[in-house]
Coordinates of C-alpha atoms in Angstrom, one line a residue:
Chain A
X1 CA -23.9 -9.6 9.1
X2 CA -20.8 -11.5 10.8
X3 CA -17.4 -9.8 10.0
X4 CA -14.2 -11.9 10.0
X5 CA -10.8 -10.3 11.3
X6 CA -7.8 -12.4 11.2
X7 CA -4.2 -11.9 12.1
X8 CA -1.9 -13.8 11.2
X9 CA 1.7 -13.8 13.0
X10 CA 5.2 -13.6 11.3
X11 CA 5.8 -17.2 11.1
X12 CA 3.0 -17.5 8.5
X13 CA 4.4 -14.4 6.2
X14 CA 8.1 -15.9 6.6
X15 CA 6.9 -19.2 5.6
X16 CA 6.2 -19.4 1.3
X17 CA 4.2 -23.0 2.0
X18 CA 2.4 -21.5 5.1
X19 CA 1.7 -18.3 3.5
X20 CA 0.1 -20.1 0.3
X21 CA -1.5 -22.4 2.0
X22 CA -3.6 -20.0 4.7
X23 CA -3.9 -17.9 1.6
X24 CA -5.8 -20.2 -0.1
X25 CA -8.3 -21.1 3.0
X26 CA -9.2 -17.3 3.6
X27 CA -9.8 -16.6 0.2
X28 CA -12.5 -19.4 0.1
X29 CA -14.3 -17.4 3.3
X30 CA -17.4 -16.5 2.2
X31 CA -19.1 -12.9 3.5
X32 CA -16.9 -10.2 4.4
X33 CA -13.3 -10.4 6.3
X34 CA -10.4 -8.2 7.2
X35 CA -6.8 -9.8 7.4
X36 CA -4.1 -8.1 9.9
X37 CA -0.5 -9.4 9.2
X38 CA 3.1 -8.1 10.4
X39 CA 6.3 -9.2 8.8
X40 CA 7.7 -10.6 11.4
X41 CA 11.6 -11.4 10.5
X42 CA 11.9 -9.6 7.2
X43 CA 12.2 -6.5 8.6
X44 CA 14.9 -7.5 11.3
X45 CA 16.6 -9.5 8.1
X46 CA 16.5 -6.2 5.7
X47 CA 17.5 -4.1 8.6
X48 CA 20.6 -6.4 9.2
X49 CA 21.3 -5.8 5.4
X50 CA 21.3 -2.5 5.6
X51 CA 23.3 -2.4 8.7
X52 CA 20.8 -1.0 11.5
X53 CA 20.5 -2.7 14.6
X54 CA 17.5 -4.4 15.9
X55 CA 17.2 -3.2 19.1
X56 CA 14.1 -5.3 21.0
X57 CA 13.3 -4.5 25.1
X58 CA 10.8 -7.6 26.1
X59 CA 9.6 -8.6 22.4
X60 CA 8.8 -5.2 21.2
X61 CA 11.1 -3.2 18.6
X62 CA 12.6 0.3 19.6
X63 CA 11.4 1.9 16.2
X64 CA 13.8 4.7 15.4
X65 CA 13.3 6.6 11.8
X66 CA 15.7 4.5 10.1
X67 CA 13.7 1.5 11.5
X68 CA 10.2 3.0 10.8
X69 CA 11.6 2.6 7.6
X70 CA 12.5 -0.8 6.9
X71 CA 9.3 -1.3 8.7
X72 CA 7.1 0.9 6.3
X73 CA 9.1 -0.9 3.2
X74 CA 8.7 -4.5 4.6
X75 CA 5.2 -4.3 6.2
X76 CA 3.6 -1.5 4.4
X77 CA 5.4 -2.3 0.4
X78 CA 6.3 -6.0 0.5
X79 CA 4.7 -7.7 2.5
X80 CA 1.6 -6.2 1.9
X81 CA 1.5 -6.2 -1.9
X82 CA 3.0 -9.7 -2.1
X83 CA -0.4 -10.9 0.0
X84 CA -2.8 -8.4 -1.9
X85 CA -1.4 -10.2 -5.2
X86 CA -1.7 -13.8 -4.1
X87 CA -4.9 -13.0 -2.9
X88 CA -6.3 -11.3 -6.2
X89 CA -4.5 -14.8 -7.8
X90 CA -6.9 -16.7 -5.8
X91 CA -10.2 -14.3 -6.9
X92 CA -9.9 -12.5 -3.2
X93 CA -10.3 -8.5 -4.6
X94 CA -8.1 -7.6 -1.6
X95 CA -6.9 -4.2 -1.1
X96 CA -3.3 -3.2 1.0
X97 CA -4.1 -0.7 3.7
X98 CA -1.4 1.2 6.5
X99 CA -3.4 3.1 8.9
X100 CA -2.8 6.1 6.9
X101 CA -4.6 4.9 3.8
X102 CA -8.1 6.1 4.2
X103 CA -7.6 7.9 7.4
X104 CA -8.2 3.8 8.4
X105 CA -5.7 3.9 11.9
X106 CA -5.3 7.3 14.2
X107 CA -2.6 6.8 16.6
X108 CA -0.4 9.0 18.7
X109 CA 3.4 8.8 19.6
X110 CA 3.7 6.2 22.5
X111 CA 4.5 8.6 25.6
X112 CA 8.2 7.8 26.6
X113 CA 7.9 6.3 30.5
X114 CA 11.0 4.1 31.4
X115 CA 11.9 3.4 27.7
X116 CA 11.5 5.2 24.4
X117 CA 9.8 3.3 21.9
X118 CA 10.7 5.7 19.3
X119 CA 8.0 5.7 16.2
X120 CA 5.5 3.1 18.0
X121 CA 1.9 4.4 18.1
X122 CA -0.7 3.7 20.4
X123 CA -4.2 3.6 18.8
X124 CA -6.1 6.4 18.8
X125 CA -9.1 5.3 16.7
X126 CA -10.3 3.2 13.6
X127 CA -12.6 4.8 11.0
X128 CA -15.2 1.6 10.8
X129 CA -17.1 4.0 8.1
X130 CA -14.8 3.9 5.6
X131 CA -13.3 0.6 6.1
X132 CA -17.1 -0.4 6.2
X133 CA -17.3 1.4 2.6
X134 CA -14.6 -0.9 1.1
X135 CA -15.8 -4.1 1.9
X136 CA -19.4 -3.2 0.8
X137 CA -17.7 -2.1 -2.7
X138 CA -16.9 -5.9 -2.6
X139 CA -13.1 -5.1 -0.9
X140 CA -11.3 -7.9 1.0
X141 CA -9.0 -5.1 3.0
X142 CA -5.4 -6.6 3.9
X143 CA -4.0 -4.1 6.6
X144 CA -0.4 -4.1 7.7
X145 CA 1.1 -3.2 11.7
X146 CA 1.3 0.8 10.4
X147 CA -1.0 3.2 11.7
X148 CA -0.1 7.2 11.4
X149 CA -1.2 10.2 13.6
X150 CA -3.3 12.5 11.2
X151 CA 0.1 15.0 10.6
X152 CA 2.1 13.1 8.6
X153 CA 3.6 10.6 10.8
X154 CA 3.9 7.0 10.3
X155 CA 4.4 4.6 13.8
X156 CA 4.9 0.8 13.7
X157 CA 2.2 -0.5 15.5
X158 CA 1.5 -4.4 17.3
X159 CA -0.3 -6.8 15.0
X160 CA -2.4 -8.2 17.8
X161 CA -3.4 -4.8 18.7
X162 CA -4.6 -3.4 14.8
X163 CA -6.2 -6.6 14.9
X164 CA -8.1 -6.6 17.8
X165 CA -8.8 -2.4 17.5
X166 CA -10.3 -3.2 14.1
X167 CA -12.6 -6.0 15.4
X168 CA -14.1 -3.7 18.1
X169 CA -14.1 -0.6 15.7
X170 CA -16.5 -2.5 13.6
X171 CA -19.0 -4.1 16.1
X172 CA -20.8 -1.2 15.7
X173 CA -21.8 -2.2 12.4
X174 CA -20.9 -5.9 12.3
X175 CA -21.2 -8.8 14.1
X176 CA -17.7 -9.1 14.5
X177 CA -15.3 -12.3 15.1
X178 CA -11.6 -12.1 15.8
X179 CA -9.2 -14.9 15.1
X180 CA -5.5 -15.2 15.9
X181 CA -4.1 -17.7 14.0
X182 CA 0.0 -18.9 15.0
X183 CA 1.8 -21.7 14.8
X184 CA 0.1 -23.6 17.7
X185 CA -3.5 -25.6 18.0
X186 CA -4.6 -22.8 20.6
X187 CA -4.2 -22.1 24.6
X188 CA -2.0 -24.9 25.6
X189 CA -2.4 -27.1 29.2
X190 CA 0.8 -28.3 28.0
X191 CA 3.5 -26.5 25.6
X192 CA 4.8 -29.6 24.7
X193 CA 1.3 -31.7 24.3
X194 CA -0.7 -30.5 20.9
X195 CA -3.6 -32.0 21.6
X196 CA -3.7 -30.4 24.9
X197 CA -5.7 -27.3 23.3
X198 CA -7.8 -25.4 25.9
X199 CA -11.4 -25.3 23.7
X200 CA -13.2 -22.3 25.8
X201 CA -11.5 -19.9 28.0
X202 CA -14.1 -17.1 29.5
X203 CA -13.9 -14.5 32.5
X204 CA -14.6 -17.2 34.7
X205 CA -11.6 -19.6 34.4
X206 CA -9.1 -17.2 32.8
X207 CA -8.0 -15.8 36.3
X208 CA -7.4 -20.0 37.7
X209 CA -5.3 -20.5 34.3
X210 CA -3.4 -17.1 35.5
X211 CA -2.8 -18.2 38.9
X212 CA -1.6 -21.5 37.7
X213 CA 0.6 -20.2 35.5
X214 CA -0.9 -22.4 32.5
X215 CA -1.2 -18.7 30.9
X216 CA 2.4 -17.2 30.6
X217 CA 4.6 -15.0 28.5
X218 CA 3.6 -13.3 24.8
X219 CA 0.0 -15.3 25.8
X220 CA -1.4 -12.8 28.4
X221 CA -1.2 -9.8 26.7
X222 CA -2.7 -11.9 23.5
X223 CA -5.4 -12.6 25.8
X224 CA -5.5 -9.5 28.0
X225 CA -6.2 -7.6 24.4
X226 CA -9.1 -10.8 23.3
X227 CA -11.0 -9.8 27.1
X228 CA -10.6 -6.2 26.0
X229 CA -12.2 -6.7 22.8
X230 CA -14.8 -9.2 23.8
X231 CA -16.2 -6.0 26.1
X232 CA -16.2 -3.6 23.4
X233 CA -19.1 -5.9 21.8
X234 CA -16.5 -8.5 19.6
X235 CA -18.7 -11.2 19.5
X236 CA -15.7 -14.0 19.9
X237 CA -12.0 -14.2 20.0
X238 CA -10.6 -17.5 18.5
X239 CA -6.7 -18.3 19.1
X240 CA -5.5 -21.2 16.8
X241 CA -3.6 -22.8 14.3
X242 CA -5.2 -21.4 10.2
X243 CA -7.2 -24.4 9.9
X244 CA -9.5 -23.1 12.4
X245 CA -10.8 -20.2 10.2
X246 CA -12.5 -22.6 7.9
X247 CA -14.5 -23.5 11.2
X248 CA -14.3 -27.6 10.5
X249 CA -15.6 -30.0 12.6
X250 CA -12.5 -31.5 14.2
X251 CA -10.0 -28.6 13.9
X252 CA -9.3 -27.6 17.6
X253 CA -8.2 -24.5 18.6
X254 CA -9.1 -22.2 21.5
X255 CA -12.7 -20.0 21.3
X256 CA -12.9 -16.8 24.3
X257 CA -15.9 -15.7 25.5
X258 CA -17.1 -12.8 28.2
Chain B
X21 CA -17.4 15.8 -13.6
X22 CA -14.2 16.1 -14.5
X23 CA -11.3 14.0 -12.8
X24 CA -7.5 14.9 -12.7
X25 CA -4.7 12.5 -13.4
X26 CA -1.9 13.7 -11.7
X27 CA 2.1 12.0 -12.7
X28 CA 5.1 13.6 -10.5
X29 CA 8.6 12.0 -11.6
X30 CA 11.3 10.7 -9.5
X31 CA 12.5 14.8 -8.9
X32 CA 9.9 15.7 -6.9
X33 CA 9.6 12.4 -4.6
X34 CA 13.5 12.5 -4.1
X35 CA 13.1 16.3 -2.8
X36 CA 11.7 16.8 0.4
X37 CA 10.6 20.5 -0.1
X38 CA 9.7 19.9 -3.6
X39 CA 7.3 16.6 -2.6
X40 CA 5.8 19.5 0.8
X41 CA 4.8 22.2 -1.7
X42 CA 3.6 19.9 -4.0
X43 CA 1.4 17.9 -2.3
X44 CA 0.3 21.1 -0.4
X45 CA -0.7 22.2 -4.0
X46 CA -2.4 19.1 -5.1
X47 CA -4.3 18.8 -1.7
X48 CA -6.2 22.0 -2.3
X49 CA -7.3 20.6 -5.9
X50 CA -11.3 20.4 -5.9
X51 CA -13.1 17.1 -7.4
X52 CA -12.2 14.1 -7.8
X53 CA -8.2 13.2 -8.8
X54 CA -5.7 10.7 -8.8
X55 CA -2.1 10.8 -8.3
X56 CA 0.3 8.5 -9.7
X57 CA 3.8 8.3 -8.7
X58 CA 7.5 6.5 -9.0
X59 CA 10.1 6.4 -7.0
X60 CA 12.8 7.9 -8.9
X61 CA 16.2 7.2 -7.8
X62 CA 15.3 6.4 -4.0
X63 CA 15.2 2.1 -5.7
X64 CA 18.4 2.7 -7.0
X65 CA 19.9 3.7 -3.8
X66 CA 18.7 0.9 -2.1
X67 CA 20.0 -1.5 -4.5
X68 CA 23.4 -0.5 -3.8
X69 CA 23.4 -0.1 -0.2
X70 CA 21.5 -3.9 -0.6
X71 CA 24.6 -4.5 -3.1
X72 CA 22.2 -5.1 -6.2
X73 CA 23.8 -3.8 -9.8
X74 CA 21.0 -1.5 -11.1
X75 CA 20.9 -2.5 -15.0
X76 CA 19.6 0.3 -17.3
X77 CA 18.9 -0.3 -20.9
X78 CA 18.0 3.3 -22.9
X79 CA 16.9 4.8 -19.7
X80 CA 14.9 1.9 -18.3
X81 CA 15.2 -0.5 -15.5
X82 CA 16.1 -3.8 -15.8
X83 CA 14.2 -5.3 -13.0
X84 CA 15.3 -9.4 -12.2
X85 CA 13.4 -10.7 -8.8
X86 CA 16.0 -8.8 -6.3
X87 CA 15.5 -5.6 -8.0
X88 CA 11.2 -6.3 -8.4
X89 CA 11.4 -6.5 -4.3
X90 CA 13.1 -3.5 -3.8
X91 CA 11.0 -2.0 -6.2
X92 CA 8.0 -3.1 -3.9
X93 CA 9.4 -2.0 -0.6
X94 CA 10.4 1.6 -2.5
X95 CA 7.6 2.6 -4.8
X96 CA 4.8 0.2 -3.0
X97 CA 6.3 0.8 0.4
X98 CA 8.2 4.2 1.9
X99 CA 7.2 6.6 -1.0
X100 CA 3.4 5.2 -1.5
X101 CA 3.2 5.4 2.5
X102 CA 4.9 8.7 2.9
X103 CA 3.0 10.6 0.4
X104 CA -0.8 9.3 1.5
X105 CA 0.4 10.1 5.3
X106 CA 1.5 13.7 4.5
X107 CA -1.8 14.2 2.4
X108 CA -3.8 13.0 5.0
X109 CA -2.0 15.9 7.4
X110 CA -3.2 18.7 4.7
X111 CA -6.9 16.7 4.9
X112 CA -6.9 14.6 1.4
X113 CA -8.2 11.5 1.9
X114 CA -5.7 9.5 0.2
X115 CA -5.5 5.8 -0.9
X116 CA -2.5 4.1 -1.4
X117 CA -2.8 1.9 -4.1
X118 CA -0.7 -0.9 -6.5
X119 CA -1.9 -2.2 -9.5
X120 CA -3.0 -5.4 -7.2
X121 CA -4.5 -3.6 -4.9
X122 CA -8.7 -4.0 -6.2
X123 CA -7.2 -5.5 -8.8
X124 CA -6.7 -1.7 -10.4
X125 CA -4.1 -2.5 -12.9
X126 CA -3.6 -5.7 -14.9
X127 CA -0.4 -5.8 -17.4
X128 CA 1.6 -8.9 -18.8
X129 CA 4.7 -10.0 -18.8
X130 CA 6.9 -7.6 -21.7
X131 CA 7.7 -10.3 -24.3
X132 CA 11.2 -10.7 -24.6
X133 CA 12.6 -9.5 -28.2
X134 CA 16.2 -8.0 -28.2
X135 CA 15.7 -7.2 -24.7
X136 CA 14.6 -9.1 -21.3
X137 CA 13.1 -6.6 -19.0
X138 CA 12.3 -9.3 -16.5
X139 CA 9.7 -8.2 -14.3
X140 CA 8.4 -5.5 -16.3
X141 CA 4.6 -5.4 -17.3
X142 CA 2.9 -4.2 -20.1
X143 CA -0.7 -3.0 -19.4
X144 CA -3.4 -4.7 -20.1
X145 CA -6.6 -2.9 -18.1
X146 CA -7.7 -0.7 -15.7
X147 CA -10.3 -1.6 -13.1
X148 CA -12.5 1.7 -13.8
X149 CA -15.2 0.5 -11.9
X150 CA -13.3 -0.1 -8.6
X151 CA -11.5 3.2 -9.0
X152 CA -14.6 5.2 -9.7
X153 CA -16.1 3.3 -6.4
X154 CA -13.3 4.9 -4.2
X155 CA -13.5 8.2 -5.9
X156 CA -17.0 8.3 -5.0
X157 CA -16.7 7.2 -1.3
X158 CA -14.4 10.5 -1.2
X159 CA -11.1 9.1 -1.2
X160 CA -8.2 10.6 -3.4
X161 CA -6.0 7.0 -5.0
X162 CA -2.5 7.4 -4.7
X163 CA -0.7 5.1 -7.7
X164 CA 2.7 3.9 -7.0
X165 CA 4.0 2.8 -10.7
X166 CA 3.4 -1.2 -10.1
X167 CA 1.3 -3.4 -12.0
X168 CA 0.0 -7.3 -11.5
X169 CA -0.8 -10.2 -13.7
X170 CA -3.8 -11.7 -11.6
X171 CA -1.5 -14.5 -11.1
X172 CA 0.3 -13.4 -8.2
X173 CA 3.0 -11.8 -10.1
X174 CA 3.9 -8.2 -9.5
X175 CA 5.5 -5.8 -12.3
X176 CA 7.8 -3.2 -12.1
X177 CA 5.6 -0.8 -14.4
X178 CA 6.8 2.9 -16.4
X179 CA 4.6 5.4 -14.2
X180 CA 3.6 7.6 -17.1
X181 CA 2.5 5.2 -18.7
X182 CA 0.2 4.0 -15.6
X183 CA -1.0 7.6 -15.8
X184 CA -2.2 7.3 -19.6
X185 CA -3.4 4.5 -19.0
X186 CA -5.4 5.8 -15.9
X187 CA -6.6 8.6 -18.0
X188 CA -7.7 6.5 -20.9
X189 CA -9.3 4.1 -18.4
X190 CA -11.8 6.5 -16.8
X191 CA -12.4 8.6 -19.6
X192 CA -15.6 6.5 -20.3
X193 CA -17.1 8.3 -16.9
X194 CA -15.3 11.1 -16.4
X195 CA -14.2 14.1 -18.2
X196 CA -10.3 13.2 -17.6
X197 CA -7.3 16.0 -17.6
X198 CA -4.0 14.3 -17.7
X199 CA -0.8 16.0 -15.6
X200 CA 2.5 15.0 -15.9
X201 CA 5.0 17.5 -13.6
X202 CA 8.5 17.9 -14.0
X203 CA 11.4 19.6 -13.6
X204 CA 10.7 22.3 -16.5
X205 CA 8.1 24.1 -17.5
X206 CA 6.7 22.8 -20.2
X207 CA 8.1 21.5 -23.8
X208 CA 10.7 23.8 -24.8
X209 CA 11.8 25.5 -27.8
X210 CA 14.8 26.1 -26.2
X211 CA 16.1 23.9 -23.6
X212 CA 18.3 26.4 -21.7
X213 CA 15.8 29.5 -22.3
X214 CA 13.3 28.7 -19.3
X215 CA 10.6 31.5 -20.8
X216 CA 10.5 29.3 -24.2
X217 CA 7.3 27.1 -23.7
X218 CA 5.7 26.0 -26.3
X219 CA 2.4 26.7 -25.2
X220 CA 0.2 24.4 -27.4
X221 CA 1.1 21.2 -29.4
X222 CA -1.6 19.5 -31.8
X223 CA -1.4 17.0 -33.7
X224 CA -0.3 19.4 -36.6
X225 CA 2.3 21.3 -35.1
X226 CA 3.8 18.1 -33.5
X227 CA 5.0 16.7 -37.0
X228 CA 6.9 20.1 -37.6
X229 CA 8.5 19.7 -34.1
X230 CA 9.8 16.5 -35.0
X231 CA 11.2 17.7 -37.9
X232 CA 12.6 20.4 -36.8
X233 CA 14.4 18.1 -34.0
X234 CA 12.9 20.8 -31.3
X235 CA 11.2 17.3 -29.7
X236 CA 14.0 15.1 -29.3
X237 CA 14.7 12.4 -26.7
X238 CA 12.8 11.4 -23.3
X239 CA 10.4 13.7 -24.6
X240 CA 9.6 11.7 -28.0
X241 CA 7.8 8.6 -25.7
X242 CA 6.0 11.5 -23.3
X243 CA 4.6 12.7 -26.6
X244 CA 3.6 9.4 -28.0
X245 CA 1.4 8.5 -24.9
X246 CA -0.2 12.0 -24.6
X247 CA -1.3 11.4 -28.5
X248 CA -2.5 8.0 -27.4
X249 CA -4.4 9.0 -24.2
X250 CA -6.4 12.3 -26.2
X251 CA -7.1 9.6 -29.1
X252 CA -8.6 7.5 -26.8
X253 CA -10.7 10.1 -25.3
X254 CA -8.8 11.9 -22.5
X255 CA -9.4 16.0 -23.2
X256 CA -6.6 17.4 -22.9
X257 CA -2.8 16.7 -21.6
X258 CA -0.5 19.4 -19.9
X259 CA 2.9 18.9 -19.3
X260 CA 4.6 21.3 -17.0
X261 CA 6.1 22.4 -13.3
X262 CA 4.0 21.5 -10.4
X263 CA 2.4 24.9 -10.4
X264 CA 0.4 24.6 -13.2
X265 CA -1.9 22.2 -11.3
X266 CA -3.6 24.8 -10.0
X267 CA -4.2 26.3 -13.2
X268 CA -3.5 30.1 -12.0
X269 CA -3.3 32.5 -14.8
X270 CA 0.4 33.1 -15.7
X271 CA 1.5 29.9 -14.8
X272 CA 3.0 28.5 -18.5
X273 CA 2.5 24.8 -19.7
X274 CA 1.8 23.1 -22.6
X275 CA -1.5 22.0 -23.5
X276 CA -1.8 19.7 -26.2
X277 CA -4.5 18.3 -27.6
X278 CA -5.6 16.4 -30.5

């Protein structure tokens, strides 16, 4: 049976209109799915609130405890529960998950190299058995960027990376595909040029796009982790605007293959 | 089987020791149980550091839309995260769980009279069937005291009263035990004479208790929904200190039943 997992990126969850809107499309996706979302601003707005500082080293948050808070109160309480409502508004019986809930995400601290991370985890594994149990109870699981470490420990984790763990966790028992949806059409030739989507990218001509830099920036590790899953038995990675999980003729956006 | 329903108030949450021993207590439990929570005065002290006015009206909440999101982020969020992560450390398989979350909880609006509560909701069901579906894949549900409408609306929700409720809901396939810790240990005869628990309350003792003003205040509505859960088929309620969970000889409560 094909499994859906989709993330979907900050600028969705800061966005009412977008929010509803995506909302609306998933919840019409027949057969079983899994939705991965962050929170993107809200937690570097609450945290600005509250007076703690946002400290970022190239796009990723330094997570200290007060941090890991705002992040568990954003991402793991509103966030979450304000897309598990919407969802149940729309007859989606979605359920808010952390990593924690159900034993779903093990992680462990991220070792400290040239820069301490603070409460980031690096996943350890995903427990496809019960997450497999929800959904066949009929569950739509919503899980937020929070996994924990089995003793009580909480750790922000990537979005892309939850997402894309999930989707290989459960291609054991599911023929699994993974969409990123963001605010652009796909893989661009051209930043600047939307209809300039890139509709296949495999092994083969993902090193040419490297070497001509047509790939840069936040893309390559989005990509780097879509190869990764793609060999752990993920039957496709799809990057693309939401339209493109309602798989319409005529909605472009950019499908990777082994 | 028989299933325990499980209410800690704000005291033990805002205590770190107090929340450790507990949940060490409640992890050892055998069978099947469900814990239902609040957050105590952890909202409150975000509101003001987030420079909300906390509004009480005869001890309860006022909750407009500012105070509903910190709600979320508080009960739904850090405490409802914290607590299934520290179970998980002492091997409970705990699920953290909203009212929206399997659509578990459905409540409307509370009508304005005298009063506007805002975003408070007044139970309508329980999901038994989704509950009892989680209980039986071996996971332990972890309530934070927040209800839904089905619409998309979240409600700021009295957790005892999400406990009755609990209890009343799955009495029709379990044999339910309703638990509400506090503070003390027991109802007492005597408020400053610690060793003066009344033991048992029925329904005919509980008229003289009235009368005799020995059951006055915040224990009056406590009362009331214990009445209405055993009516409605719970078999018993205790009210007590967290020890008496573990029903060890010696440990007093009150037990009251119909």
């Amino acid at each position: 049976m094909q499994l859906k997992v989709i993330k979907i990126g900050g600028n969705i969850i800061e966005n009412e209109t977008a929010l509803e809107a995506f909302l609306t499309d998933f919840a019409t996706i027949e057969g079983p799915k899994i939705l991965v979302h962050g929170g993107g601003k809200l937690a570097t707005q609450l945290a600005e609130k509250l007076g703690i500082e946002t400290q970022m080293v190239e796009g990723r948050r330094i997570t200290d405890a007060e941090t890991l808070k705002v992040i568990i109160m954003v991402y793991g309480g509103f966030a979450n529960k304000t897309i598990v409502a919407k969802l149940q508004a729309k007859d989606c019986n979605a359920i808010g998950l952390s990593g924690a809930d159900g034993n779903a995400i093990t992680a462990v601290k991220r070792p400290v190299k040239t820069i301490d991370y603070g409460f980031v985890g690096d996943i350890e594994s995903v427990n496809s058995k019960t997450i497999s149990a929800l959904l066949e109870s009929g569950l739509t699981p919503v899980f937020c960027a929070i996994s924990h470490d089995g003793n009580g420990q909480l750790f922000n984790t990537n979005a892309d990376t939850i997402a894309s763990t999930i989707a290989t966790g459960m291609s054991s028992l599911y023929d699994v595909a993974l969409y990123y949806c963001f605010e652009k059409n796909g893989v661009m030739k051209d930043i600047n040029d939307d209809d300039s989507v890139i509709e296949h990218i495999n092994a083969e001509n993902y090193q040419k796009l490297l070497d001509d830099k047509i790939i840069i920036d936040g893309m390559i590790p989005k990509l780097h982790n879509a190869f990764e899953a793609l060999k752990q038995n993920v039957s496709k990675v799809c990057i693309g605007n939401t339209k493109m999980i309602l798989e319409k003729e005529g909605a472009k956006h950019t499908t990777i293959t082994l």
